[in-house]
Coordinates of C-alpha atoms in Angstrom, one line a residue:
Chain A
M13 CA 10.9 11.0 4.3
L14 CA 7.6 9.4 5.6
S15 CA 8.0 11.1 9.0
N16 CA 8.3 14.5 7.3
I17 CA 4.8 14.0 6.0
F18 CA 3.7 14.0 9.7
R19 CA 5.9 17.1 10.3
F20 CA 4.6 19.3 7.4
P21 CA 4.5 22.3 7.3
G22 CA 7.4 23.8 9.3
L23 CA 9.8 21.0 9.0
S24 CA 12.6 22.7 11.0
C25 CA 12.6 23.3 14.6
P26 CA 10.5 26.4 15.5
T27 CA 12.6 29.3 16.6
E28 CA 10.4 30.1 19.5
A29 CA 11.3 26.8 21.0
L30 CA 15.1 27.6 21.0
T31 CA 16.9 29.1 23.9
G32 CA 20.1 30.5 22.4
D33 CA 22.1 28.0 24.4
T34 CA 23.7 25.5 21.9
I35 CA 23.6 22.6 24.3
L36 CA 19.9 23.0 25.3
D37 CA 19.0 23.8 21.6
D38 CA 20.7 20.7 20.5
Y39 CA 18.4 18.6 22.9
I40 CA 15.4 20.6 21.8
K41 CA 16.1 20.1 18.1
R42 CA 16.7 16.3 18.6
L43 CA 13.3 16.2 20.4
D44 CA 11.7 18.2 17.7
K45 CA 12.9 15.8 15.1
Q46 CA 11.1 12.9 16.9
L47 CA 7.8 14.8 17.3
W48 CA 4.9 14.7 15.0
G49 CA 2.7 17.6 13.6
S50 CA 3.3 21.0 11.9
A51 CA 5.7 23.3 13.8
K52 CA 2.6 24.9 15.4
I53 CA 1.6 21.6 16.9
R54 CA 5.1 20.6 18.0
I55 CA 5.6 24.0 20.0
F56 CA 3.0 22.6 22.4
T57 CA 5.5 20.0 23.7
L58 CA 8.7 22.0 22.9
A59 CA 7.6 25.0 25.0
E60 CA 7.1 23.1 28.1
V61 CA 10.4 21.3 27.7
K62 CA 12.3 24.6 26.8
N63 CA 10.9 26.2 29.9
H64 CA 12.0 23.2 32.0
L65 CA 15.4 23.3 30.6
V66 CA 15.9 27.1 31.0
E67 CA 14.6 27.0 34.8
A68 CA 16.7 24.0 35.6
K69 CA 19.8 25.7 34.2
T70 CA 19.2 28.8 36.0
G71 CA 18.8 27.0 39.2
L72 CA 21.9 25.1 38.7
M73 CA 23.9 28.3 37.9
Q74 CA 22.7 29.7 41.1
S75 CA 24.1 26.8 43.0
G76 CA 27.5 28.0 41.7
I77 CA 28.5 26.0 38.8
T78 CA 29.5 27.3 35.3
E79 CA 27.0 27.9 32.6
H80 CA 28.4 25.3 30.4
E81 CA 28.2 22.5 33.1
A82 CA 24.7 23.8 34.1
S83 CA 23.5 23.2 30.6
I84 CA 25.0 19.7 30.2
K85 CA 23.5 18.8 33.8
A86 CA 20.1 20.2 32.8
V87 CA 20.1 18.3 29.7
G88 CA 21.3 15.0 31.5
S89 CA 18.5 15.4 33.9
M90 CA 15.8 15.4 31.2
G91 CA 16.3 11.6 30.4
S92 CA 15.5 10.0 27.1
I93 CA 13.9 12.0 24.3
E94 CA 11.5 9.1 23.5
S95 CA 9.7 9.5 26.9
Y96 CA 8.4 12.8 25.6
S97 CA 8.0 12.2 22.0
N98 CA 6.2 8.9 22.4
V99 CA 3.5 10.5 24.6
Q100 CA 3.0 13.3 22.0
R101 CA 2.9 10.9 19.0
K102 CA 0.6 8.6 20.8
S103 CA -1.9 11.3 21.6
L104 CA -1.8 12.5 18.0
K105 CA -2.1 9.0 16.7
V106 CA -5.3 8.5 18.6
K107 CA -6.8 11.7 17.5
L108 CA -5.7 11.1 13.7
L109 CA -7.4 7.7 13.9
K110 CA -10.5 9.1 15.5
I111 CA -10.9 12.0 13.1
G112 CA -9.8 9.8 10.1
L113 CA -12.4 7.2 10.8
Q114 CA -15.2 9.5 11.7
S115 CA -14.6 11.7 8.5
G116 CA -13.8 8.5 6.4
I117 CA -17.1 7.0 7.4
L118 CA -19.1 10.1 6.6
F119 CA -17.5 10.7 3.3
G120 CA -17.4 7.0 2.5
V121 CA -21.1 6.4 3.1
F122 CA -21.9 9.6 1.2
M123 CA -20.0 8.8 -1.9
G124 CA -21.1 5.1 -1.8
L125 CA -24.7 6.1 -1.7
Y126 CA -24.0 8.7 -4.6
Q127 CA -22.3 6.2 -6.7
W128 CA -25.1 3.6 -6.0
I129 CA -27.8 6.0 -7.0
I130 CA -25.9 7.3 -10.1
E131 CA -25.2 3.8 -11.3
A132 CA -28.7 2.6 -10.6
H133 CA -29.9 4.6 -13.7
N134 CA -27.1 4.7 -16.3
N135 CA -25.2 2.1 -18.3
K136 CA -21.7 2.9 -16.8
V137 CA -21.7 0.0 -14.3
F138 CA -18.6 -1.7 -13.3
I139 CA -19.8 -4.6 -11.4
N140 CA -23.3 -3.9 -10.1
P141 CA -24.6 -0.5 -8.7
L142 CA -24.6 -1.7 -5.0
T143 CA -21.1 -3.4 -5.2
D144 CA -19.7 -0.3 -7.1
G145 CA -21.2 1.9 -4.5
I146 CA -19.6 -0.1 -1.8
V147 CA -16.2 -0.2 -3.5
Y148 CA -16.2 3.5 -4.3
G149 CA -17.4 4.3 -0.7
L150 CA -14.6 2.1 0.8
F151 CA -12.0 3.6 -1.3
E152 CA -12.9 7.2 -1.2
G153 CA -13.7 6.9 2.5
A154 CA -10.3 5.5 3.3
F155 CA -8.5 8.1 1.2
F156 CA -10.5 11.1 2.4
G157 CA -10.4 9.8 6.0
F158 CA -6.6 9.6 6.0
F159 CA -6.3 13.0 4.5
M160 CA -8.7 14.5 7.0
G161 CA -7.1 12.8 9.8
W162 CA -3.7 14.1 8.9
F163 CA -4.9 17.6 8.2
A164 CA -7.1 18.1 11.1
T165 CA -4.6 16.5 13.5
L166 CA -1.2 17.5 12.3
V167 CA -1.7 20.7 10.3
W168 CA -4.9 22.5 11.1
P169 CA -4.6 24.1 14.5
E170 CA -2.8 27.4 14.7
R171 CA -0.9 28.3 17.9
N172 CA -1.7 31.3 19.8
L173 CA 1.1 31.8 22.3
P174 CA 1.1 33.7 24.5
S175 CA -2.6 33.6 25.2
H176 CA -2.6 36.2 28.0
N177 CA -5.7 38.1 26.6
I178 CA -7.9 35.1 27.0
P179 CA -9.9 34.7 30.0
D180 CA -8.3 32.3 32.6
N181 CA -5.2 32.2 30.4
K182 CA -6.5 29.1 28.6
F183 CA -4.1 27.9 26.0
C184 CA -6.1 28.5 23.0
V185 CA -5.9 27.8 19.3
E186 CA -7.3 29.9 16.7
Y187 CA -7.5 29.3 12.9
S188 CA -5.6 31.7 10.7
K189 CA -7.8 33.7 8.3
P190 CA -7.0 31.5 5.2
M191 CA -7.7 28.4 7.4
R192 CA -11.2 29.9 8.6
F193 CA -12.1 30.7 4.9
L194 CA -11.0 27.2 3.8
S195 CA -13.1 25.6 6.5
K196 CA -16.1 27.5 5.5
L197 CA -15.6 26.6 1.8
V198 CA -15.2 23.0 2.6
I199 CA -18.4 22.8 4.6
V200 CA -20.4 24.9 1.9
V201 CA -19.0 22.6 -0.8
F202 CA -19.9 19.5 1.2
C203 CA -23.3 20.8 1.9
L204 CA -23.8 21.8 -1.8
M205 CA -22.9 18.3 -2.9
A206 CA -25.3 16.9 -0.5
V207 CA -28.1 19.1 -1.8
W208 CA -27.1 18.3 -5.3
C209 CA -27.0 14.6 -4.5
I210 CA -30.6 14.7 -3.0
A211 CA -31.8 16.7 -5.9
V212 CA -30.4 14.3 -8.5
S213 CA -31.5 11.3 -6.7
I214 CA -35.0 12.6 -6.7
S215 CA -35.0 13.8 -10.2
E216 CA -33.3 10.8 -11.6
Y217 CA -35.7 8.3 -10.1
P218 CA -38.5 8.7 -12.6
S219 CA -35.9 8.2 -15.3
R220 CA -35.7 4.6 -14.4
V221 CA -39.0 4.3 -16.1
P222 CA -38.2 4.2 -20.0
V223 CA -38.1 7.8 -21.3
K224 CA -40.8 7.0 -23.7
V225 CA -43.5 6.4 -21.2
M226 CA -42.2 9.0 -18.7
P227 CA -45.1 11.2 -17.7
A228 CA -44.6 14.9 -18.7
E229 CA -45.1 16.2 -15.1
D230 CA -42.1 14.0 -14.1
K231 CA -39.9 15.4 -16.7
Q232 CA -40.9 18.8 -15.5
L233 CA -39.9 17.9 -12.1
S234 CA -36.7 16.7 -13.2
S235 CA -35.9 19.8 -15.0
Y236 CA -37.2 21.8 -12.1
L237 CA -34.8 20.1 -9.7
Y238 CA -31.9 20.6 -12.0
Q239 CA -32.4 24.3 -11.9
P240 CA -29.1 26.0 -10.7
W241 CA -31.0 28.3 -8.3
W242 CA -31.3 25.2 -6.0
L243 CA -27.6 25.6 -5.4
F244 CA -28.0 29.3 -4.4
I245 CA -30.9 28.3 -2.0
G246 CA -28.6 25.8 -0.6
L247 CA -25.8 28.3 -0.4
G248 CA -27.9 30.7 1.4
L249 CA -29.3 28.3 3.8
L250 CA -25.8 27.0 4.6
S251 CA -24.4 30.4 5.0
G252 CA -27.0 31.2 7.5
L253 CA -26.3 28.1 9.3
N254 CA -22.7 28.9 9.2
I255 CA -23.2 32.2 10.7
F256 CA -25.3 30.7 13.5
L257 CA -22.6 28.2 14.2
V258 CA -20.0 30.8 14.4
R259 CA -22.1 33.1 16.5
S260 CA -22.9 30.4 18.9
G261 CA -19.2 29.6 19.2
C262 CA -19.6 26.1 17.8
R263 CA -17.0 26.7 15.2
S264 CA -14.0 27.6 17.3
F265 CA -11.9 25.5 19.5
Q266 CA -9.9 25.5 22.6
I267 CA -6.9 23.4 23.0
N268 CA -5.9 21.7 26.3
Q269 CA -2.9 19.5 25.3
D270 CA -0.8 18.6 22.5
G271 CA -3.3 19.1 19.8
F272 CA -6.2 18.0 21.8
W273 CA -8.9 20.5 21.0
I274 CA -12.2 21.2 22.8
N275 CA -15.0 22.7 21.0
Q276 CA -15.8 26.2 22.5
W277 CA -19.5 25.2 22.7
F278 CA -18.8 22.2 24.9
A279 CA -16.2 24.0 26.9
R280 CA -18.7 26.7 27.7
K281 CA -21.9 24.4 27.9
Q282 CA -21.7 24.3 31.6
R283 CA -21.7 28.2 31.7
I284 CA -24.4 28.3 29.1
L285 CA -26.7 25.4 30.0
W286 CA -26.3 25.4 33.7
P287 CA -28.3 28.4 34.5
A288 CA -31.1 27.1 32.2
I289 CA -31.1 23.8 33.9
K290 CA -31.0 25.5 37.3
S291 CA -34.0 27.3 36.4
I292 CA -35.9 24.3 35.7
G293 CA -35.5 23.3 39.4
T294 CA -35.0 19.8 40.7
L295 CA -31.8 19.0 39.1
G296 CA -30.3 22.5 39.4
E297 CA -30.7 22.7 43.0
T298 CA -29.2 19.3 43.7
Y299 CA -26.6 18.6 41.0
G300 CA -23.7 20.7 39.9
W301 CA -23.2 19.0 36.5
I302 CA -24.7 18.3 33.2
P303 CA -26.4 14.9 33.3
S304 CA -25.2 12.5 30.6
W305 CA -27.3 10.3 28.4
N306 CA -26.9 7.4 30.7
Y307 CA -28.1 9.6 33.5
W308 CA -31.4 10.6 31.6
R309 CA -31.8 6.9 30.5
K310 CA -32.1 5.9 34.1
V311 CA -34.6 8.5 35.0
K312 CA -37.8 6.9 36.1
Y313 CA -41.3 8.3 36.4
I314 CA -44.6 7.5 38.0
N315 CA -47.9 8.6 36.6
Y316 CA -50.5 9.8 39.0
V317 CA -54.1 10.0 37.9
L318 CA -55.6 13.0 39.6
S319 CA -59.3 13.3 40.5
N320 CA -60.0 15.5 37.5
G321 CA -58.8 12.8 35.2
K322 CA -55.5 14.4 34.3
T323 CA -52.3 12.7 34.8
R324 CA -49.3 14.0 36.8
R325 CA -45.9 12.6 36.2
I326 CA -43.5 12.4 38.9
Y327 CA -39.8 12.0 37.9
L328 CA -37.4 9.9 40.0
Y329 CA -33.8 10.7 39.3
P330 CA -31.3 7.9 39.6
D331 CA -29.1 9.5 42.1
M332 CA -31.8 10.9 44.4
L333 CA -31.7 9.9 48.0
N334 CA -34.5 7.4 48.9
A335 CA -35.7 9.8 51.5
D336 CA -36.1 12.5 48.7
K337 CA -38.0 10.1 46.5
F338 CA -40.3 9.3 49.3
I339 CA -41.0 12.9 50.1
L340 CA -41.6 13.7 46.5
L341 CA -44.1 10.8 46.2
L342 CA -45.7 11.8 49.4
Q343 CA -46.1 15.4 48.3
A344 CA -47.5 14.2 44.9
K345 CA -50.0 12.0 46.7
V346 CA -51.0 14.9 49.0
G347 CA -51.4 17.0 46.1
M348 CA -53.5 14.6 44.2
K349 CA -56.0 14.3 47.3
D350 CA -56.2 18.0 47.3
Chain B
M3 CA 17.5 -8.7 43.1
V4 CA 17.2 -6.6 46.2
N5 CA 18.8 -3.1 46.0
A6 CA 18.0 0.5 46.9
Q7 CA 16.1 1.0 43.6
N8 CA 13.3 -1.3 44.8
G9 CA 12.2 1.4 47.3
A10 CA 12.0 3.8 44.5
Q11 CA 9.8 1.4 42.6
V12 CA 7.4 1.3 45.4
L13 CA 7.4 5.1 45.6
K14 CA 6.5 5.3 41.9
G15 CA 3.2 4.0 42.6
L16 CA 2.5 7.0 44.7
L17 CA 3.6 9.6 42.1
D18 CA 0.2 10.5 40.8
T19 CA -1.0 11.1 44.4
L20 CA 2.1 13.2 45.1
V21 CA 1.7 15.3 42.0
L22 CA -2.1 15.9 42.8
Q23 CA -1.3 16.7 46.3
V24 CA 1.2 19.4 45.2
L25 CA -1.3 20.8 42.8
D26 CA -4.1 20.6 45.5
T27 CA -2.1 23.4 47.5
K28 CA -1.6 25.6 44.5
D29 CA -1.3 25.6 40.7
N30 CA 2.1 24.8 39.7
Y31 CA 4.3 24.0 36.5
G32 CA 6.4 21.0 35.7
F33 CA 9.8 22.3 37.3
G34 CA 8.1 23.6 40.3
I35 CA 6.2 20.3 40.9
L36 CA 9.4 18.4 40.6
Q37 CA 11.2 20.8 43.0
N38 CA 8.4 20.6 45.4
I39 CA 8.2 16.7 45.5
S40 CA 11.9 16.5 45.6
S41 CA 11.9 18.7 48.6
Q42 CA 9.2 16.6 50.2
L43 CA 11.4 13.5 49.7
D44 CA 14.3 15.1 51.3
G45 CA 16.0 15.9 48.0
D46 CA 15.7 12.4 46.6
N47 CA 15.7 13.1 42.8
M48 CA 15.6 9.3 41.8
V49 CA 11.9 8.8 42.6
L50 CA 10.5 11.5 40.3
R51 CA 12.5 12.3 37.2
E52 CA 11.6 14.8 34.3
A53 CA 11.1 12.0 32.0
T54 CA 8.6 10.5 34.3
L55 CA 6.7 13.7 35.4
Y56 CA 5.8 15.1 32.0
P57 CA 4.3 11.9 30.7
L58 CA 2.6 11.5 34.0
L59 CA 1.0 15.1 33.9
H60 CA -0.1 14.4 30.3
R61 CA -1.9 11.3 31.5
L62 CA -3.5 13.1 34.3
E63 CA -4.6 15.9 31.9
T64 CA -6.0 13.2 29.5
K65 CA -8.1 11.6 32.4
G66 CA -9.3 15.1 33.4
L67 CA -7.7 15.1 36.7
V68 CA -5.7 18.2 36.0
E69 CA -6.0 21.0 33.4
S70 CA -3.3 23.3 32.0
Y71 CA -3.0 26.9 31.1
W72 CA 0.0 29.1 30.2
K73 CA 1.3 32.0 32.0
P74 CA 4.3 34.2 31.3
G75 CA 7.3 33.0 33.3
Q76 CA 9.9 35.3 35.1
R77 CA 12.6 34.4 32.7
G78 CA 10.8 35.4 29.5
T79 CA 9.6 31.8 28.7
D80 CA 5.9 30.8 29.1
R81 CA 5.2 28.3 31.7
K82 CA 2.5 25.8 31.4
Y83 CA 0.7 25.7 34.6
Y84 CA -1.3 22.7 35.9
K85 CA -4.5 23.0 38.0
I86 CA -6.2 20.2 39.8
T87 CA -9.8 19.7 38.6
K88 CA -12.9 18.7 40.9
D89 CA -12.4 15.1 39.7
G90 CA -8.7 15.4 40.5
K91 CA -9.6 16.4 44.0
N92 CA -12.1 13.4 44.4
Y93 CA -9.5 11.1 42.9
L94 CA -6.8 12.4 45.4
K95 CA -9.1 11.8 48.4
Y96 CA -9.7 8.3 47.4
R97 CA -5.9 7.7 46.7
I98 CA -5.1 9.1 50.1
S99 CA -7.6 6.9 51.8
D100 CA -6.1 3.8 49.9
W101 CA -2.7 4.8 50.9
K102 CA -3.8 5.1 54.6
N103 CA -5.3 1.6 54.5
V104 CA -2.0 0.4 53.1
S105 CA -0.1 2.1 55.7
N106 CA -2.3 0.7 58.5
I107 CA -1.7 -2.8 57.2
L108 CA 2.0 -2.3 57.0
K109 CA 2.0 -0.9 60.6
K110 CA -0.1 -3.7 62.0
H111 CA 1.5 -6.7 60.2
L112 CA 5.0 -5.8 58.9
I113 CA 6.4 -3.1 60.8
T114 CA 7.0 -4.1 64.5

């Protein structure tokens, strides 16, 4: 029963993974039962195993044995089902925990703060505003984190096989239309909640002062912030942001392994950013990669004070050769004299 | 206990190098890699089994040493091809030099 939660939707073995040979299909079905994720996720593992079984069976048949024997031998050579399913489940488990933890913390902090702010100025307090905020944050964060982890890891990605129309034949995943709509809706609703939360927190703070002495302008501010057109402004801004993110490729994903997705933007960043960095010069001519944060942290510089009083900064990159550093500093010094 | 399987255990330490070596010559898919390595080892199927190969490929892909893409196969099923990455090539170089050192030590001290 519990394992079925991890296999929803599409509990039965996907038909694309079946070969038509009962012996091979039996193995594939038994393997499918051990895998996690929706049918669209499980196919990543099943398709590879299916291909292997078909190839092995054909090879054996060419060596002169009957189809039935070839099927039995091909299945026999595959070994235990667990060796495949364990790898798939482990990778999904890691991803589930990662996404669950991230979204849980985000949502938990958000809801905790919201509860704290709300309780700070009304009488419906359970223990005290801060404790209630923490309790709410933990509870809702855990619940939401688990849901998001499950949904984003095991349900969300849609298979796109075969992917021959995609450059380099990358194994890509696209979201279906309803999923794309839902994703937009979720982001918009969340951002609206954030806007609303900020508006409420700002507008409610003056009300901590007893109503009788609340200045008129504060009341005005409060009613101003409660105006529903704030929501429309937020909606407009977020739609704009969404369009920007979609256009720039930040909202589409590429998959490389069982459910491991790579953001298109990151997948393409080398192609996009590389020419830009190359145009800067030094790094581009020397290095064929995008420097990490750790790399930038180690970049040192020396300030040279020029004769006209201006400062010239010479950057020394951590993996430069000492000879290069020396030449650079020498050039800077010569330049300074000029 | 000393038996013939102990030799296979030693060879298992070599598997990642063998797989990367096969992929270094050209992109290949699971079954192709298996056949290639099997022929290199004179048809010894005990060293690399299917149940070892696919988790190994998965591990190599997670480490970024290989990357995969799908291509239509000859028999109507899609094949998942693996391609060695730049990191994979560097890793392979290091592994080969490691094994060369091991081989030299064996030649000097153990094999007379």
